[in-house]
């Protein structure tokens, strides 16, 4: 599997089966996952991810509805985080995207901004999308601020969308960015 897109400090590479260990570490880190509602982590194992990852990797359909990637530090060649697109709709030319800089020591350095822009450019090259969609819990201020900085605007908010591990309800903000708006700025 290889690099699919590069920016100044990061590269985006395809998912590898060995990434199950890394994703399990990241997804079980409560400090990392608290912003998405899992303050004690997700409680998953690498083994529980293997079949899903293997299926995704084996599926060579260029228009697969959902695909994950890994963000890599270009200089150190170390994984920094994860990316995903989902709900790919080639009729509407839209998809949902998600990202997380998972190495906590690398957060707050502008890598999320650089990664999100790079990923959107990659998706545009691959699919020529018209609309990018993203969502975040309303209390995830850092993610919301990043998405606004890139140019996303609110579409709707669903109150009490989801209850976390502690039974606390969270609102979910759906956002979108049209291709022409994105490329007018980036």
XYZ file of C-alpha atoms in Angstrom:
186
model
C 0.000 0.000 0.000
C 1.278 3.400 -0.732
C 1.144 7.118 -0.421
C -1.837 8.627 -2.223
C -1.258 12.332 -1.501
C 1.417 14.580 0.005
C 1.366 18.054 1.515
C 4.163 20.050 3.160
C 4.446 18.124 6.424
C 2.137 15.161 5.979
C 1.439 12.326 3.609
C -1.746 10.318 3.262
C -1.313 6.604 2.811
C -3.626 3.695 2.227
C -4.713 1.507 5.099
C -2.585 -1.572 5.872
C -3.592 -4.655 7.847
C -0.846 -3.913 10.383
C -2.677 -0.673 11.216
C -5.151 -2.635 13.350
C -2.687 -2.484 16.266
C -2.254 1.259 15.875
C -5.974 1.982 15.553
C -6.690 -0.155 18.626
C -4.150 1.863 20.632
C -5.590 5.150 19.401
C -9.249 4.181 19.812
C -8.658 2.880 23.349
C -6.950 6.091 24.489
C -9.555 7.935 26.554
C -7.567 11.167 26.500
C -7.632 11.108 22.694
C -11.190 9.844 22.274
C -12.919 12.045 24.869
C -13.713 14.697 22.232
C -15.785 12.158 20.303
C -17.573 10.884 23.395
C -15.373 8.006 24.582
C -13.555 9.349 27.653
C -12.432 5.817 28.609
C -11.656 4.755 25.038
C -13.685 2.450 22.844
C -12.665 -0.881 24.360
C -11.776 -2.601 21.095
C -8.991 -5.015 20.174
C -6.770 -5.171 17.121
C -8.202 -8.624 16.430
C -11.716 -7.173 16.330
C -10.624 -4.819 13.537
C -8.769 -7.351 11.382
C -11.694 -8.686 9.344
C -13.060 -5.211 8.650
C -9.631 -3.869 7.638
C -8.874 -6.940 5.497
C -12.201 -6.594 3.677
C -11.608 -2.913 3.033
C -8.041 -3.458 1.811
C -9.075 -6.314 -0.491
C -11.893 -4.260 -2.027
C -10.335 -2.546 -5.049
C -13.579 -0.856 -6.133
C -12.481 2.736 -6.869
C -15.946 3.950 -5.854
C -16.151 2.100 -2.553
C -18.656 3.908 -0.310
C -16.192 4.148 2.596
C -12.415 3.994 2.900
C -9.886 4.771 5.658
C -6.393 6.222 5.386
C -3.482 6.981 7.693
C -1.859 10.403 8.079
C 1.939 10.133 8.218
C 4.633 12.611 9.269
C 6.711 13.038 6.095
C 10.032 13.618 7.861
C 9.773 10.977 10.572
C 7.672 8.506 8.549
C 5.505 7.922 11.631
C 1.710 7.632 11.692
C -0.001 10.730 13.086
C -3.684 10.032 12.663
C -6.578 8.700 10.663
C -8.804 9.830 7.818
C -11.996 8.398 6.403
C -14.445 9.187 3.695
C -17.883 7.643 3.784
C -21.317 7.816 2.213
C -19.729 8.356 -1.191
C -22.540 9.310 -3.558
C -21.335 9.635 -7.138
C -24.757 10.789 -8.370
C -24.732 13.769 -6.008
C -20.910 13.905 -6.139
C -20.677 14.144 -2.368
C -19.185 12.311 0.566
C -18.698 12.630 4.275
C -15.199 12.961 5.667
C -13.569 12.571 9.041
C -10.143 13.074 10.505
C -8.319 12.805 13.780
C -4.727 13.664 14.605
C -4.254 10.776 17.016
C -0.774 11.499 18.312
C -1.698 13.905 21.100
C 1.778 15.479 21.146
C 1.211 16.554 17.526
C -2.162 18.219 18.088
C -2.378 22.004 18.069
C 0.380 22.386 15.457
C -1.779 23.000 12.396
C -1.513 19.420 11.162
C -5.283 18.911 11.259
C -5.769 21.932 9.004
C -3.059 20.799 6.584
C -4.386 17.234 6.605
C -8.018 18.192 6.014
C -7.127 20.417 3.061
C -4.835 17.738 1.601
C -7.521 15.065 2.011
C -10.151 17.207 0.322
C -7.794 17.864 -2.596
C -7.073 14.138 -2.845
C -10.795 13.339 -2.874
C -11.377 16.010 -5.500
C -8.668 14.499 -7.725
C -10.166 11.046 -7.250
C -13.902 11.788 -7.465
C -14.416 15.437 -8.582
C -16.859 15.976 -5.744
C -19.295 18.872 -5.565
C -20.005 18.765 -1.823
C -17.939 17.701 1.189
C -19.825 16.862 4.371
C -18.489 16.636 7.905
C -19.994 16.470 11.373
C -18.876 16.968 14.930
C -20.260 16.851 18.423
C -21.249 20.393 19.376
C -18.957 20.331 22.400
C -15.896 19.387 20.314
C -14.852 23.016 19.960
C -11.435 22.315 18.400
C -12.898 20.217 15.585
C -15.711 22.697 14.986
C -13.233 25.600 14.842
C -11.013 23.690 12.402
C -13.922 22.932 10.090
C -15.043 26.577 10.144
C -11.475 27.699 9.391
C -11.362 25.421 6.338
C -14.673 26.929 5.171
C -17.382 24.494 6.259
C -20.710 25.987 7.286
C -23.447 24.599 9.514
C -26.299 22.782 7.795
C -28.221 21.575 10.833
C -27.842 20.624 14.467
C -29.510 17.561 15.907
C -30.049 17.961 19.633
C -29.381 15.004 21.911
C -28.106 13.006 18.934
C -26.046 10.564 20.955
C -25.421 9.530 24.574
C -21.826 8.838 25.581
C -20.466 6.184 27.958
C -21.666 8.224 30.935
C -25.172 8.695 29.557
C -24.542 12.353 28.736
C -26.330 13.485 25.584
C -24.480 15.420 22.894
C -25.756 17.531 20.027
C -24.345 16.829 16.565
C -23.580 19.579 14.057
C -23.758 18.651 10.373
C -21.624 20.863 8.119
C -20.830 21.064 4.434
C -18.549 22.828 1.994
C -19.142 23.129 -1.717
C -16.250 22.447 -4.087
C -16.218 25.951 -5.594
C -16.182 27.535 -2.127
C -13.273 25.317 -1.109
C -11.178 26.055 -4.185
C -11.889 29.798 -4.002
C -9.990 29.792 -0.705
C -7.546 26.879 -1.010
